[in-house]
CSV table of N, CA, C and O in Angstrom, one decimal:
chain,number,residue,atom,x,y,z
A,4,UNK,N,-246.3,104.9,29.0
A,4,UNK,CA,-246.6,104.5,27.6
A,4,UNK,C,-248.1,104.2,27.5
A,4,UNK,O,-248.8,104.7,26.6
A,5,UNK,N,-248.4,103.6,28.0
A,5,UNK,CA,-250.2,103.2,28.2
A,5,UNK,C,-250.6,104.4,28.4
A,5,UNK,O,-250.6,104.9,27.3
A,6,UNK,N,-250.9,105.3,29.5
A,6,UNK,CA,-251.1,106.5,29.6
A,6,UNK,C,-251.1,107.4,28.1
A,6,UNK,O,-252.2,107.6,27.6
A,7,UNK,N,-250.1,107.8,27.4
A,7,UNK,CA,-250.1,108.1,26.3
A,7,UNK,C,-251.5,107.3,25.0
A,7,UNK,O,-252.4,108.0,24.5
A,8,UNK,N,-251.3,106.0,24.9
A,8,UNK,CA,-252.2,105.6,24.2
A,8,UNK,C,-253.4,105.6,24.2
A,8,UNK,O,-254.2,105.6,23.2
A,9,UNK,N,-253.7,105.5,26.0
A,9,UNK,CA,-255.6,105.7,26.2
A,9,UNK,C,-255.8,107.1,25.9
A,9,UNK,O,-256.9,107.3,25.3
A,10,UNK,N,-254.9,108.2,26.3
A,10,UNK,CA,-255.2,109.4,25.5
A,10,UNK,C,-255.5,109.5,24.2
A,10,UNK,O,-256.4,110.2,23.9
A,11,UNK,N,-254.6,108.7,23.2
A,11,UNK,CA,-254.6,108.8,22.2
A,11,UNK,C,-256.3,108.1,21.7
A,11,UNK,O,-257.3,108.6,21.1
A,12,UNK,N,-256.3,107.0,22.1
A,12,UNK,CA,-258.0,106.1,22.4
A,12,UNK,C,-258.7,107.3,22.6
A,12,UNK,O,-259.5,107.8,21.8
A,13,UNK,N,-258.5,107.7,23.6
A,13,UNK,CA,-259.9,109.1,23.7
A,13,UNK,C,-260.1,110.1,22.6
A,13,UNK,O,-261.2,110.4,22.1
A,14,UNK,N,-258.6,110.8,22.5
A,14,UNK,CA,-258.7,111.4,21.4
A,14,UNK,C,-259.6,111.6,19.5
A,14,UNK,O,-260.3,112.3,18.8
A,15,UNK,N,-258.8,109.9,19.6
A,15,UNK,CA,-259.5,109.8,18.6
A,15,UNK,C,-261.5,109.4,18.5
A,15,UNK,O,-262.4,109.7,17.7
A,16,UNK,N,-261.3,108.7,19.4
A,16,UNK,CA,-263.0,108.1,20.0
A,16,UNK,C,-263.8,109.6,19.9
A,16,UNK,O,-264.7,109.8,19.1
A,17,UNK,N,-263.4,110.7,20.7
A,17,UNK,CA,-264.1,111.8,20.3
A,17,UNK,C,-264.4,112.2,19.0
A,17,UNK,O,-265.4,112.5,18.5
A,18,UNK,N,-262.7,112.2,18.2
A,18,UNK,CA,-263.0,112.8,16.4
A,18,UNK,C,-264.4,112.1,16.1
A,18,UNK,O,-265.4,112.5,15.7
A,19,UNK,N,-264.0,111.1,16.4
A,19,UNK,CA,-264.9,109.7,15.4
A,19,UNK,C,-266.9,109.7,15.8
A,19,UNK,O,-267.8,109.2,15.1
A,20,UNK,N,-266.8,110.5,17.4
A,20,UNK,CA,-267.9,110.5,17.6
A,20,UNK,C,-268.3,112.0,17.6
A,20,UNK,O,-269.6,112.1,17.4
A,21,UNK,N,-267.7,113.1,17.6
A,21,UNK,CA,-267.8,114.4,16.8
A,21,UNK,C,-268.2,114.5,15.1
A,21,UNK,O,-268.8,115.5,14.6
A,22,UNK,N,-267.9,113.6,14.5
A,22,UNK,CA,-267.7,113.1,12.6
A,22,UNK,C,-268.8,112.7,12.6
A,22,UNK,O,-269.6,113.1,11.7
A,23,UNK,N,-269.3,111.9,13.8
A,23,UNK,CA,-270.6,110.9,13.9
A,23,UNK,C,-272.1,112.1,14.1
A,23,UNK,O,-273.1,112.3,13.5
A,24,UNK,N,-271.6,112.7,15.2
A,24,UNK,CA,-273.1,113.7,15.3
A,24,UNK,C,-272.9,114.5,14.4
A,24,UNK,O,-274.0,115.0,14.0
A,25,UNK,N,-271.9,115.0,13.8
A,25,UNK,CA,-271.9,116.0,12.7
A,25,UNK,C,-272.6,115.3,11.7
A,25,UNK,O,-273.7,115.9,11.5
A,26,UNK,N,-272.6,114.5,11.2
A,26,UNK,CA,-273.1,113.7,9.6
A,26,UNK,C,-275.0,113.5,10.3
A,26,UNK,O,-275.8,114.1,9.6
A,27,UNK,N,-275.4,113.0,11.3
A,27,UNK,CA,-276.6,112.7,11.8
A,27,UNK,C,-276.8,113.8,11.8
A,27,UNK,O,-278.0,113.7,11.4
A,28,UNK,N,-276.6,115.3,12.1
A,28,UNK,CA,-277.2,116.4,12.4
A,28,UNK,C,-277.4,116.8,10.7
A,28,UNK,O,-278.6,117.1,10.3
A,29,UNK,N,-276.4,116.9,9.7
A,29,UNK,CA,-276.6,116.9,8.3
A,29,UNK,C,-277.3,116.2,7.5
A,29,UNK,O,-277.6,116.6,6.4
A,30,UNK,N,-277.7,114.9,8.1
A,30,UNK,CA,-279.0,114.1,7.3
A,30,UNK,C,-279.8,114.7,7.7
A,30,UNK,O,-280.4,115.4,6.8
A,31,UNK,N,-280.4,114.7,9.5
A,31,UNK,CA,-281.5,115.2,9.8
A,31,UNK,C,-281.8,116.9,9.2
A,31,UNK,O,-282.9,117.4,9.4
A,32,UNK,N,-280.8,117.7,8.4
A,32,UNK,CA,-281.2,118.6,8.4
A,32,UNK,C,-281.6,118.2,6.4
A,32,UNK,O,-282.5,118.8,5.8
A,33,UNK,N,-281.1,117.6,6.0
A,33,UNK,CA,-281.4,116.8,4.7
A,33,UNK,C,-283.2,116.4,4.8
A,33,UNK,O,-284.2,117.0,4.4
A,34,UNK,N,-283.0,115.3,5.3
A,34,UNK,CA,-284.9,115.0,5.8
A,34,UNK,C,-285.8,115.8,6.1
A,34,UNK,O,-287.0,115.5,6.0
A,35,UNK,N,-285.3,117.0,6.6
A,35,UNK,CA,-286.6,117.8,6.9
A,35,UNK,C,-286.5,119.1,5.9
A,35,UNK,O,-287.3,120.0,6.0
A,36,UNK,N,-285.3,119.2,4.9
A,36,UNK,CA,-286.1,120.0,3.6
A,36,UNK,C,-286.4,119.5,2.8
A,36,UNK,O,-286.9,120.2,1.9
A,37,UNK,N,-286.3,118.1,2.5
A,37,UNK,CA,-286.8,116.8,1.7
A,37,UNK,C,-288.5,116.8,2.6
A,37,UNK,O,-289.4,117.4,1.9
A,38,UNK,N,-288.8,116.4,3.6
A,38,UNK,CA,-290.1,116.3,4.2
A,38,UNK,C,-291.2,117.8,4.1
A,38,UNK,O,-292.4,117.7,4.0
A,39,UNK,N,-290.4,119.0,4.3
A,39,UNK,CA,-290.9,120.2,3.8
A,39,UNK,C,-291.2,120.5,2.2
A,39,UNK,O,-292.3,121.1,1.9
A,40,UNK,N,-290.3,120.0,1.4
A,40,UNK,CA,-290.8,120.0,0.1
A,40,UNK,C,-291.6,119.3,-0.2
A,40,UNK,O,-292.3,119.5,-1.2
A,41,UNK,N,-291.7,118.3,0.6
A,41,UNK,CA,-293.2,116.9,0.0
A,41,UNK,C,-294.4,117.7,0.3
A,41,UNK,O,-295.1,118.2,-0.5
A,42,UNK,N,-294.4,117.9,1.7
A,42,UNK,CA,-295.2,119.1,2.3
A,42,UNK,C,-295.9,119.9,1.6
A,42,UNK,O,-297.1,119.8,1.4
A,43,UNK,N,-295.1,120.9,1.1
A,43,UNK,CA,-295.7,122.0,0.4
A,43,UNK,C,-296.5,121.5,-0.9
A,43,UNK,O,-297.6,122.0,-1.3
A,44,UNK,N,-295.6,120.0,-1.6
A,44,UNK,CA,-296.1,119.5,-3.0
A,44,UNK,C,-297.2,118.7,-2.5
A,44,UNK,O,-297.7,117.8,-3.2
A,45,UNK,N,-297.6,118.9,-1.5
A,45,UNK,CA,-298.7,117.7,-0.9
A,45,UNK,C,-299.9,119.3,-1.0
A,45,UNK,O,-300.8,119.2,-1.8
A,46,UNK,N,-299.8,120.2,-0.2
A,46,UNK,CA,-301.3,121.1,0.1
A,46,UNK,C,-301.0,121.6,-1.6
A,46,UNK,O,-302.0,121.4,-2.3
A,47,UNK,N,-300.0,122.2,-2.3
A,47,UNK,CA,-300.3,122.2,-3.5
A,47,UNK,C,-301.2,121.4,-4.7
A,47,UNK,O,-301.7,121.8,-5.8
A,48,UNK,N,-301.2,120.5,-4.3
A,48,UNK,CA,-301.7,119.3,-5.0
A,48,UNK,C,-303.1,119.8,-4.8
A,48,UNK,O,-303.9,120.3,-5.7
A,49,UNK,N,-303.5,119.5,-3.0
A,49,UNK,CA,-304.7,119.8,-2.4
A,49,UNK,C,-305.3,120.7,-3.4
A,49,UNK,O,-306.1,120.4,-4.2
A,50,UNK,N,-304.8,122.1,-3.1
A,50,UNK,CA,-305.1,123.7,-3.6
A,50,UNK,C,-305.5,123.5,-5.0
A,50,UNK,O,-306.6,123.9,-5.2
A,51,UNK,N,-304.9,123.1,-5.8
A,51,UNK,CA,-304.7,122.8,-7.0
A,51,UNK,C,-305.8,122.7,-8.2
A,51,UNK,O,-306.1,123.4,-9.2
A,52,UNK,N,-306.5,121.2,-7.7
A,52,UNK,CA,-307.3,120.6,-8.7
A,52,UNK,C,-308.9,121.7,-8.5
A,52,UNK,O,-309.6,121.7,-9.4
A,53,UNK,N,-309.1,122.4,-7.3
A,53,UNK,CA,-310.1,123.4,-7.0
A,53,UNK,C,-309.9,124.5,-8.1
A,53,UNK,O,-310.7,124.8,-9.0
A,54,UNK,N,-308.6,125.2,-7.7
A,54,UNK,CA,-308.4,126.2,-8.3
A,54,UNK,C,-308.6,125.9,-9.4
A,54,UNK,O,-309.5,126.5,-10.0
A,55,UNK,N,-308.2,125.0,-10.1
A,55,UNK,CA,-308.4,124.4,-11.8
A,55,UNK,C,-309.5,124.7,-12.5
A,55,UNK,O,-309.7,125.5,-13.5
A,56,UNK,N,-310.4,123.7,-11.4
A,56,UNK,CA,-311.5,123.7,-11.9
A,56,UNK,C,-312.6,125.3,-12.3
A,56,UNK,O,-313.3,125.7,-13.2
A,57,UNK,N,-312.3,125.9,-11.0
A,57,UNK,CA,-312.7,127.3,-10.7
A,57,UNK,C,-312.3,128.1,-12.4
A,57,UNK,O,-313.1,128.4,-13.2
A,58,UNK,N,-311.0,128.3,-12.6
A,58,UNK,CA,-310.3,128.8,-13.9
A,58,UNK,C,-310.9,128.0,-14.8
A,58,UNK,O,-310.7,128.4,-16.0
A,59,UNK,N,-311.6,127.0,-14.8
A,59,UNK,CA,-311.9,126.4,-16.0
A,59,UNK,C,-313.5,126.8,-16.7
A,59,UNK,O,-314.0,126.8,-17.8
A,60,UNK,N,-314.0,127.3,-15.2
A,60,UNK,CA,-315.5,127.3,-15.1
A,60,UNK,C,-315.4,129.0,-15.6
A,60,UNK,O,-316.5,129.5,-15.8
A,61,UNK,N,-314.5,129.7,-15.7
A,61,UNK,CA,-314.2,131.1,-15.8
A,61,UNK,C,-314.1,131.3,-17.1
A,61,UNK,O,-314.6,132.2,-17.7
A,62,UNK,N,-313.3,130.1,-17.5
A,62,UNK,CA,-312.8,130.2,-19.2
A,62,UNK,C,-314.0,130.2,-20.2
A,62,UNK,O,-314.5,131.0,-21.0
A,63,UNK,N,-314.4,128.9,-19.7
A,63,UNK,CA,-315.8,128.3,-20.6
A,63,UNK,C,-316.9,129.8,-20.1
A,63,UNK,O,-317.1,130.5,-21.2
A,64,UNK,N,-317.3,130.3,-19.2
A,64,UNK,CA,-317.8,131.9,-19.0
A,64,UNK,C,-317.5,132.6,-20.5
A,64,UNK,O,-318.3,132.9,-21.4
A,65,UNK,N,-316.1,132.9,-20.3
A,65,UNK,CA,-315.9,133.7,-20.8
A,65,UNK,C,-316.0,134.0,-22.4
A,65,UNK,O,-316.2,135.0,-23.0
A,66,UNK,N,-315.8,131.9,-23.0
A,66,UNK,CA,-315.6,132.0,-24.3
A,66,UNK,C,-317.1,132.1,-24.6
A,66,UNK,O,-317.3,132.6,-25.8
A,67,UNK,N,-318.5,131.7,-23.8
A,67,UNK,CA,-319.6,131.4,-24.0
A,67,UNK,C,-320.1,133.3,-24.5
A,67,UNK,O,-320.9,133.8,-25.2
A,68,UNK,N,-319.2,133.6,-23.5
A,68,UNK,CA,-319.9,135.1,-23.5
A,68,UNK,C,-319.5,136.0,-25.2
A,68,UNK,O,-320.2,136.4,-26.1
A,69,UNK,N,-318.3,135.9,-25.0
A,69,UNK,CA,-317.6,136.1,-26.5
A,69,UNK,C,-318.6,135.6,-27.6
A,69,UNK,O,-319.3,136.5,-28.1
A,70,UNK,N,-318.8,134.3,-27.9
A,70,UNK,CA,-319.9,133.4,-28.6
A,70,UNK,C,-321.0,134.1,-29.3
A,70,UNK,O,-321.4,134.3,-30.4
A,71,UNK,N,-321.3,134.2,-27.9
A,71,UNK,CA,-322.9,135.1,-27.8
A,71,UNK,C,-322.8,136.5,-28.4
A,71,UNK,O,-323.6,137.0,-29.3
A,72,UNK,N,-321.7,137.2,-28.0
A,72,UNK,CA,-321.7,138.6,-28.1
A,72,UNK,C,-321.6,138.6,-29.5
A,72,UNK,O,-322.4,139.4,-30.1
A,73,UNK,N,-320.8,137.7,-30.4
A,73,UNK,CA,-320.3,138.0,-31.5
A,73,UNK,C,-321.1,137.2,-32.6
A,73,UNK,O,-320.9,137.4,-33.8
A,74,UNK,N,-322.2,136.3,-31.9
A,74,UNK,CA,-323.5,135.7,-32.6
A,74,UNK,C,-324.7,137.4,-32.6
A,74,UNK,O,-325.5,137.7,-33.5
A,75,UNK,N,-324.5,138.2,-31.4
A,75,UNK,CA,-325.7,138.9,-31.5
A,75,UNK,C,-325.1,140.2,-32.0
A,75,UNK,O,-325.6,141.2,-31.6
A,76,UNK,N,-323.8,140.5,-33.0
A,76,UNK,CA,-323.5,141.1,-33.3
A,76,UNK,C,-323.6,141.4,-34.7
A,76,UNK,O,-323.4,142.5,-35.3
A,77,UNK,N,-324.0,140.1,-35.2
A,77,UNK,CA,-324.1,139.9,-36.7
A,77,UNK,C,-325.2,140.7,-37.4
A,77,UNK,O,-325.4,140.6,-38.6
């Protein structure tokens, strides 16, 4: 009878600790496409406010040039 029940003790102690690394291996794989997405929205950020500026300095170029052309067109 005892015999029977420590089996049954182990049995279950495994589900319970099989349930256990399964869920820990599913967070940890949660955290690190959560920490990958910060990631990327982190060097994007970086990349970001340059490129802006660059496209901005392009725009104002371009509308000055328009300006001009269509002042020396008159």
């Amino acid at each position: 009878m005892y015999d029977t029940a420590y089996k049954l003790a182990l049995i279950l102690a495994a589900a319970v600790i099989a349930f256990c690394i399964a869920y820990i291996i599913e967070e940890g794989k949660a955290l690190k496409a959560e920490y990958n997405e910060w990631s990327t929205r982190k060097h994007r950020a970086q990349y970001r406010i340059p490129a802006y500026k660059q496209m901005n300095k392009r725009w104002t170029q371009h509308v000055n040039r328009e300006t001009l052309w269509t002042e020396v067109n008159k």
